[in-house]
Amino acid sequence: MFDAPFDDLAILIAIVAFLIAIKATSQATELRRRLNSLEAMLYAQRQVQPPPLMPTPAPEAPATIAAEPPPLAPETEPAPPLVAEQVAPPPLEPSTDNVAPPPVPAAEPGFEERLGTRWVVWIGGLALALGGFFMVRYSIEAGLVGPGVRVFLGGLFALALLGAGEWTRRKESISTIAALPIANIPAILTAAGTAVAFATVYAAYALYDFLVPATAFVLLGIVAMGTLAAALLHGPALAGLGVVGAFATPVLVSSGKPDYWALYIYLAIVTAASFGLARIRLWRWLAVTTIVFAVLWVFPGLDTGELQVAAHAFHVIAGFVLAALLVVCGFMFGPTTEDGQIEPVSSSALGAYLFGAMLIVLSSAHADLALIAFTLLVAATLFVAWRAEAAVGALGAAAATVFIVFAEWAVRANPDMLVLPGGPMPGITPTATDSAVTLHLVMAAIFAAGFGIAGFLAQGRSNSAIIPVVWSAAGVATPIAILVALYARIAHLDRSIPFAILAVLLAAAFGFATETLTRRETRPGLAISTALFATGTLGALALALTFALEKGWLTIALALMSLGTAWIAMQRSIPFLRWLAAIFAGIVTARVGYDPRIVGDAVGTTPIFNWLLWGYGLPAASFWAATTFLRRRGDDAPQRMVEAAAILFTALLAFMQVRHLATGGDMIAAPSLLEAGLQVCVSLAMAIGLERLRLRSHSIVHNVGAVVLTAIAGFISVFGLLFLENPLIWHIDVGGAVFNLLLLCYALPAVLMLLLAYAVVGARGKVYANTIAGAALVFALVYLTLEIRRFYHGPFLTSGETTGAEQYTYSIGWLAFGVVLLGIGITVNSERARLASAAVIALTILKAFVIDMSTLTGVYRALSFICLGIVLVAIGWLYQRILFRRQVPPPAPQAGS
């Protein structure tokens, strides 16, 4: 039916299948050897055990002739007869003469044994198959015999191998010799015979045109089915070869026009035989292999111009039905399994055919017949999973495929949703391809009701916790996913009151399920299922707000959902609700990371009262309130996550408002000195607040948040204010003489740094506090220096030359600043202020001897050093008389006084 890529494909398939099956044969024989050894040991132990002995009367004491009767014997009783002295026989002991000793367990086979009993036989079987192939090839190349004779000899060789395999099998079956841990010779001979049969039929068809495609197809199918049947007698080696040959047969047979109906009817027969064999012999690997090959056969017809939907639908439906009947454990004819367990093969078998049905729907552009077939399979999955708990895992595959179908339908009609937020390129408009909306709406209603109702009714039916949890998860996630897909397809992600109403109704249904389950008695998995339905309630409400409000309100709606979830978690002791509040906070954070402006360019130009206030302020307030509710039941990971979101959104609100104010509403403009100064002030102010708050809350989030904000302030201070936006380096207008940018960007940060340093004294390390205090001193000195330069140069500090008077003013200003610090240190008895004074004065001294001495001339140089000397002497006097005043001892009394 399909063109073969090359002539030797049959040979390669046979060899690969042969090698794959060898491992299965080895494992089977090894297990049989171990089982026989265990049975022999148990039998020997039963033979060694002695039979239970009958209780014997205790031997009487030896009597003597001169024995006298007992003195107190009653007179009415006759005297015991006098007997001669007797000796009791010794007690019986079990005889071990005829009992064989227990057999010694057989040792593991060594290299030589493996080589002689296994590997040689396997290689011999492979050599037989290859010999037949090569003999045919040699006869072709040498022209020894004609094509008809070649095919005839190949068939005879195949029959000979098959006959030898059956003969050796029967010889082994009537032999009284126990099975040995050796290779399965009958199976290997039969496998070689079937491989030669495959090659012979294929050669007759492909090489010599002796057979028409239909005849070759039938003969190859007969060989494959016969191989599967022989596997009942010869083991897994033939099963592997048969299933590979059966599914490879359509590839080997070419046809001008593929007939998918004939192909899929043939594959249905092969699948039924393979599943039946797997069920009889309980070969899980055979069932899995069959499923993989069957699903792979869905792909060849998907990329054709005319997709035969009916034939493809028949293929997946037939495979699904056969898997449900023969593979799914605990359902119809499937194997048995323990209750309450999800069996992987049972679930994956149904999921694989659902995947195939989904591919047909997508490839056919959502044709009606494909949609109907897909709906039937999803409904059948729910039914099978309801009856057999082993297939409950297929619910996840069903929910996923349903969402993919509806999501692809939405994108197919709205391809512009795949374009980035910037929109499509100019001149390119998306072309929407429509399909049946009514049928999709009917399907959506069936799926949403089916999953939701089944998920609710499944609670309490199982003694295992995982079963009801899977049902509830599918029952909650599927309706919400379908609603989102329909909203994207029909409302095009725009505001829609009808969809908001549907979301509210869905939330009401989930809320009813939550309250009903809360009142039930405790059952396995009930708590998690209740939490999942509560999650669905809050998620549907969030969708309702999203559908009803403009796109900028989505962030606010999700933040309010986090607050509502935290409040419900306080009222209902459901642990998962706390995590749900954290999840909503994470979604809001991710949403802001996608577009920090929240509403794009429509932020507004009004300072403070703009979209940033609502987009960041309301989420921040919601998270702070949610933190309060969550803290009442403990300080755990979800509470800390929401608390971190509260701090993050508070900081983002301040930072974004500062940027909006500094740039006049242009959120993508370049940064400026004003923005850098305000960002530093805001960061320091929030760090001070968190330092005070953490002393009461003892929260690690407050602790880390304070450190992070302090680090942000330090980073902007060093790289922004001192380098990138420094007006002494760049041409920047600082403004007026006193009330200017210097006061805002250097003096105010210095004050806030000083307050932060005092806030962390005793609460953090001494080095941490001293570092912040040192930064405050540096910024205060920078402000003084820049303000003096502003006095001499005007608003642009980079213009003009530095005069001697300006240099002298720097020295006087620094010296005065040091004296003021010293006075403060003496007044409030602050060692830190006095040390800061010493640092400033030392810097002034350094400037006087390094800069003033070389640059100043005339009176300015003299005045600089005179003032410096006077101040230094005065400082020394203060230290001697006030700080470190020594008491003079009274004079010693004179002698004789």
PDB file of N, CA, C and O in Angstrom, residues 244-276:
ATOM      1  N   VAL A 244       5.940  -6.341  15.289  1.00  0.00           N
ATOM      2  CA  VAL A 244       6.703  -5.460  14.407  1.00  0.00           C
ATOM      3  C   VAL A 244       6.381  -5.775  12.944  1.00  0.00           C
ATOM      4  O   VAL A 244       6.144  -4.875  12.126  1.00  0.00           O
ATOM      5  N   GLY A 245       6.349  -7.050  12.608  1.00  0.00           N
ATOM      6  CA  GLY A 245       6.041  -7.406  11.235  1.00  0.00           C
ATOM      7  C   GLY A 245       4.636  -7.019  10.827  1.00  0.00           C
ATOM      8  O   GLY A 245       4.402  -6.572   9.696  1.00  0.00           O
ATOM      9  N   ALA A 246       3.681  -7.176  11.734  1.00  0.00           N
ATOM     10  CA  ALA A 246       2.301  -6.858  11.398  1.00  0.00           C
ATOM     11  C   ALA A 246       2.121  -5.373  11.118  1.00  0.00           C
ATOM     12  O   ALA A 246       1.452  -4.984  10.147  1.00  0.00           O
ATOM     13  N   PHE A 247       2.717  -4.537  11.952  1.00  0.00           N
ATOM     14  CA  PHE A 247       2.543  -3.097  11.750  1.00  0.00           C
ATOM     15  C   PHE A 247       3.461  -2.561  10.661  1.00  0.00           C
ATOM     16  O   PHE A 247       3.223  -1.468  10.148  1.00  0.00           O
ATOM     17  N   ALA A 248       4.520  -3.311  10.311  1.00  0.00           N
ATOM     18  CA  ALA A 248       5.390  -2.874   9.227  1.00  0.00           C
ATOM     19  C   ALA A 248       4.917  -3.360   7.872  1.00  0.00           C
ATOM     20  O   ALA A 248       5.388  -2.870   6.843  1.00  0.00           O
ATOM     21  N   THR A 249       4.001  -4.294   7.826  1.00  0.00           N
ATOM     22  CA  THR A 249       3.535  -4.849   6.558  1.00  0.00           C
ATOM     23  C   THR A 249       2.967  -3.771   5.623  1.00  0.00           C
ATOM     24  O   THR A 249       3.297  -3.757   4.430  1.00  0.00           O
ATOM     25  N   PRO A 250       2.121  -2.839   6.089  1.00  0.00           N
ATOM     26  CA  PRO A 250       1.624  -1.816   5.158  1.00  0.00           C
ATOM     27  C   PRO A 250       2.729  -0.950   4.568  1.00  0.00           C
ATOM     28  O   PRO A 250       2.557  -0.397   3.472  1.00  0.00           O
ATOM     29  N   VAL A 251       3.859  -0.821   5.274  1.00  0.00           N
ATOM     30  CA  VAL A 251       4.961  -0.033   4.725  1.00  0.00           C
ATOM     31  C   VAL A 251       5.627  -0.774   3.581  1.00  0.00           C
ATOM     32  O   VAL A 251       6.113  -0.176   2.619  1.00  0.00           O
ATOM     33  N   LEU A 252       5.662  -2.095   3.670  1.00  0.00           N
ATOM     34  CA  LEU A 252       6.366  -2.892   2.670  1.00  0.00           C
ATOM     35  C   LEU A 252       5.599  -3.029   1.367  1.00  0.00           C
ATOM     36  O   LEU A 252       6.176  -3.409   0.348  1.00  0.00           O
ATOM     37  N   VAL A 253       4.303  -2.776   1.395  1.00  0.00           N
ATOM     38  CA  VAL A 253       3.458  -2.984   0.217  1.00  0.00           C
ATOM     39  C   VAL A 253       3.077  -1.628  -0.353  1.00  0.00           C
ATOM     40  O   VAL A 253       2.535  -0.785   0.364  1.00  0.00           O
ATOM     41  N   SER A 254       3.399  -1.402  -1.598  1.00  0.00           N
ATOM     42  CA  SER A 254       3.118  -0.115  -2.228  1.00  0.00           C
ATOM     43  C   SER A 254       1.802  -0.172  -2.990  1.00  0.00           C
ATOM     44  O   SER A 254       1.342  -1.225  -3.412  1.00  0.00           O
ATOM     45  N   SER A 255       1.227   1.009  -3.152  1.00  0.00           N
ATOM     46  CA  SER A 255      -0.039   1.115  -3.875  1.00  0.00           C
ATOM     47  C   SER A 255      -0.120   2.504  -4.477  1.00  0.00           C
ATOM     48  O   SER A 255       0.383   3.478  -3.894  1.00  0.00           O
ATOM     49  N   GLY A 256      -0.733   2.582  -5.647  1.00  0.00           N
ATOM     50  CA  GLY A 256      -0.837   3.881  -6.287  1.00  0.00           C
ATOM     51  C   GLY A 256      -1.661   4.868  -5.496  1.00  0.00           C
ATOM     52  O   GLY A 256      -1.308   6.033  -5.366  1.00  0.00           O
ATOM     53  N   LYS A 257      -2.764   4.417  -4.935  1.00  0.00           N
ATOM     54  CA  LYS A 257      -3.628   5.267  -4.130  1.00  0.00           C
ATOM     55  C   LYS A 257      -3.916   4.562  -2.821  1.00  0.00           C
ATOM     56  O   LYS A 257      -4.557   3.507  -2.809  1.00  0.00           O
ATOM     57  N   PRO A 258      -3.454   5.111  -1.713  1.00  0.00           N
ATOM     58  CA  PRO A 258      -3.643   4.433  -0.417  1.00  0.00           C
ATOM     59  C   PRO A 258      -5.123   4.264  -0.089  1.00  0.00           C
ATOM     60  O   PRO A 258      -5.941   5.167  -0.308  1.00  0.00           O
ATOM     61  N   ASP A 259      -5.464   3.091   0.388  1.00  0.00           N
ATOM     62  CA  ASP A 259      -6.828   2.787   0.818  1.00  0.00           C
ATOM     63  C   ASP A 259      -6.817   2.728   2.354  1.00  0.00           C
ATOM     64  O   ASP A 259      -6.442   1.721   2.957  1.00  0.00           O
ATOM     65  N   TYR A 260      -7.197   3.839   2.986  1.00  0.00           N
ATOM     66  CA  TYR A 260      -7.111   3.917   4.440  1.00  0.00           C
ATOM     67  C   TYR A 260      -8.129   3.022   5.130  1.00  0.00           C
ATOM     68  O   TYR A 260      -7.889   2.551   6.247  1.00  0.00           O
ATOM     69  N   TRP A 261      -9.247   2.797   4.491  1.00  0.00           N
ATOM     70  CA  TRP A 261     -10.216   1.896   5.118  1.00  0.00           C
ATOM     71  C   TRP A 261      -9.648   0.475   5.217  1.00  0.00           C
ATOM     72  O   TRP A 261      -9.753  -0.180   6.268  1.00  0.00           O
ATOM     73  N   ALA A 262      -9.052  -0.019   4.133  1.00  0.00           N
ATOM     74  CA  ALA A 262      -8.450  -1.351   4.188  1.00  0.00           C
ATOM     75  C   ALA A 262      -7.310  -1.380   5.198  1.00  0.00           C
ATOM     76  O   ALA A 262      -7.140  -2.356   5.944  1.00  0.00           O
ATOM     77  N   LEU A 263      -6.519  -0.316   5.209  1.00  0.00           N
ATOM     78  CA  LEU A 263      -5.407  -0.257   6.159  1.00  0.00           C
ATOM     79  C   LEU A 263      -5.906  -0.322   7.595  1.00  0.00           C
ATOM     80  O   LEU A 263      -5.405  -1.130   8.409  1.00  0.00           O
ATOM     81  N   TYR A 264      -6.900   0.480   7.933  1.00  0.00           N
ATOM     82  CA  TYR A 264      -7.325   0.562   9.333  1.00  0.00           C
ATOM     83  C   TYR A 264      -8.135  -0.651   9.765  1.00  0.00           C
ATOM     84  O   TYR A 264      -8.142  -0.998  10.948  1.00  0.00           O
ATOM     85  N   ILE A 265      -8.829  -1.299   8.824  1.00  0.00           N
ATOM     86  CA  ILE A 265      -9.484  -2.559   9.181  1.00  0.00           C
ATOM     87  C   ILE A 265      -8.426  -3.615   9.496  1.00  0.00           C
ATOM     88  O   ILE A 265      -8.544  -4.380  10.470  1.00  0.00           O
ATOM     89  N   TYR A 266      -7.394  -3.661   8.659  1.00  0.00           N
ATOM     90  CA  TYR A 266      -6.295  -4.604   8.921  1.00  0.00           C
ATOM     91  C   TYR A 266      -5.628  -4.298  10.271  1.00  0.00           C
ATOM     92  O   TYR A 266      -5.371  -5.218  11.072  1.00  0.00           O
ATOM     93  N   LEU A 267      -5.341  -3.009  10.559  1.00  0.00           N
ATOM     94  CA  LEU A 267      -4.710  -2.637  11.827  1.00  0.00           C
ATOM     95  C   LEU A 267      -5.610  -2.939  13.017  1.00  0.00           C
ATOM     96  O   LEU A 267      -5.126  -3.280  14.104  1.00  0.00           O
ATOM     97  N   ALA A 268      -6.915  -2.838  12.829  1.00  0.00           N
ATOM     98  CA  ALA A 268      -7.825  -3.182  13.919  1.00  0.00           C
ATOM     99  C   ALA A 268      -7.733  -4.670  14.249  1.00  0.00           C
ATOM    100  O   ALA A 268      -7.730  -5.063  15.424  1.00  0.00           O
ATOM    101  N   ILE A 269      -7.645  -5.520  13.188  1.00  0.00           N
ATOM    102  CA  ILE A 269      -7.504  -6.958  13.426  1.00  0.00           C
ATOM    103  C   ILE A 269      -6.182  -7.257  14.131  1.00  0.00           C
ATOM    104  O   ILE A 269      -6.118  -8.032  15.088  1.00  0.00           O
ATOM    105  N   VAL A 270      -5.098  -6.633  13.650  1.00  0.00           N
ATOM    106  CA  VAL A 270      -3.793  -6.843  14.271  1.00  0.00           C
ATOM    107  C   VAL A 270      -3.799  -6.373  15.720  1.00  0.00           C
ATOM    108  O   VAL A 270      -3.277  -7.039  16.621  1.00  0.00           O
ATOM    109  N   THR A 271      -4.393  -5.215  15.954  1.00  0.00           N
ATOM    110  CA  THR A 271      -4.445  -4.681  17.323  1.00  0.00           C
ATOM    111  C   THR A 271      -5.238  -5.600  18.236  1.00  0.00           C
ATOM    112  O   THR A 271      -4.837  -5.852  19.387  1.00  0.00           O
ATOM    113  N   ALA A 272      -6.359  -6.119  17.745  1.00  0.00           N
ATOM    114  CA  ALA A 272      -7.152  -7.037  18.562  1.00  0.00           C
ATOM    115  C   ALA A 272      -6.360  -8.295  18.895  1.00  0.00           C
ATOM    116  O   ALA A 272      -6.370  -8.767  20.048  1.00  0.00           O
ATOM    117  N   ALA A 273      -5.656  -8.847  17.902  1.00  0.00           N
ATOM    118  CA  ALA A 273      -4.868 -10.056  18.164  1.00  0.00           C
ATOM    119  C   ALA A 273      -3.734  -9.772  19.152  1.00  0.00           C
ATOM    120  O   ALA A 273      -3.470 -10.566  20.070  1.00  0.00           O
ATOM    121  N   SER A 274      -3.073  -8.645  18.975  1.00  0.00           N
ATOM    122  CA  SER A 274      -1.955  -8.308  19.857  1.00  0.00           C
ATOM    123  C   SER A 274      -2.439  -8.035  21.277  1.00  0.00           C
ATOM    124  O   SER A 274      -1.841  -8.506  22.258  1.00  0.00           O
ATOM    125  N   PHE A 275      -3.531  -7.283  21.405  1.00  0.00           N
ATOM    126  CA  PHE A 275      -4.092  -7.039  22.743  1.00  0.00           C
ATOM    127  C   PHE A 275      -4.561  -8.345  23.383  1.00  0.00           C
ATOM    128  O   PHE A 275      -4.403  -8.552  24.590  1.00  0.00           O
ATOM    129  N   GLY A 276      -5.179  -9.227  22.584  1.00  0.00           N
ATOM    130  CA  GLY A 276      -5.608 -10.502  23.134  1.00  0.00           C
ATOM    131  C   GLY A 276      -4.444 -11.330  23.639  1.00  0.00           C
ATOM    132  O   GLY A 276      -4.502 -11.931  24.726  1.00  0.00           O
TER     133      GLY A 276
END
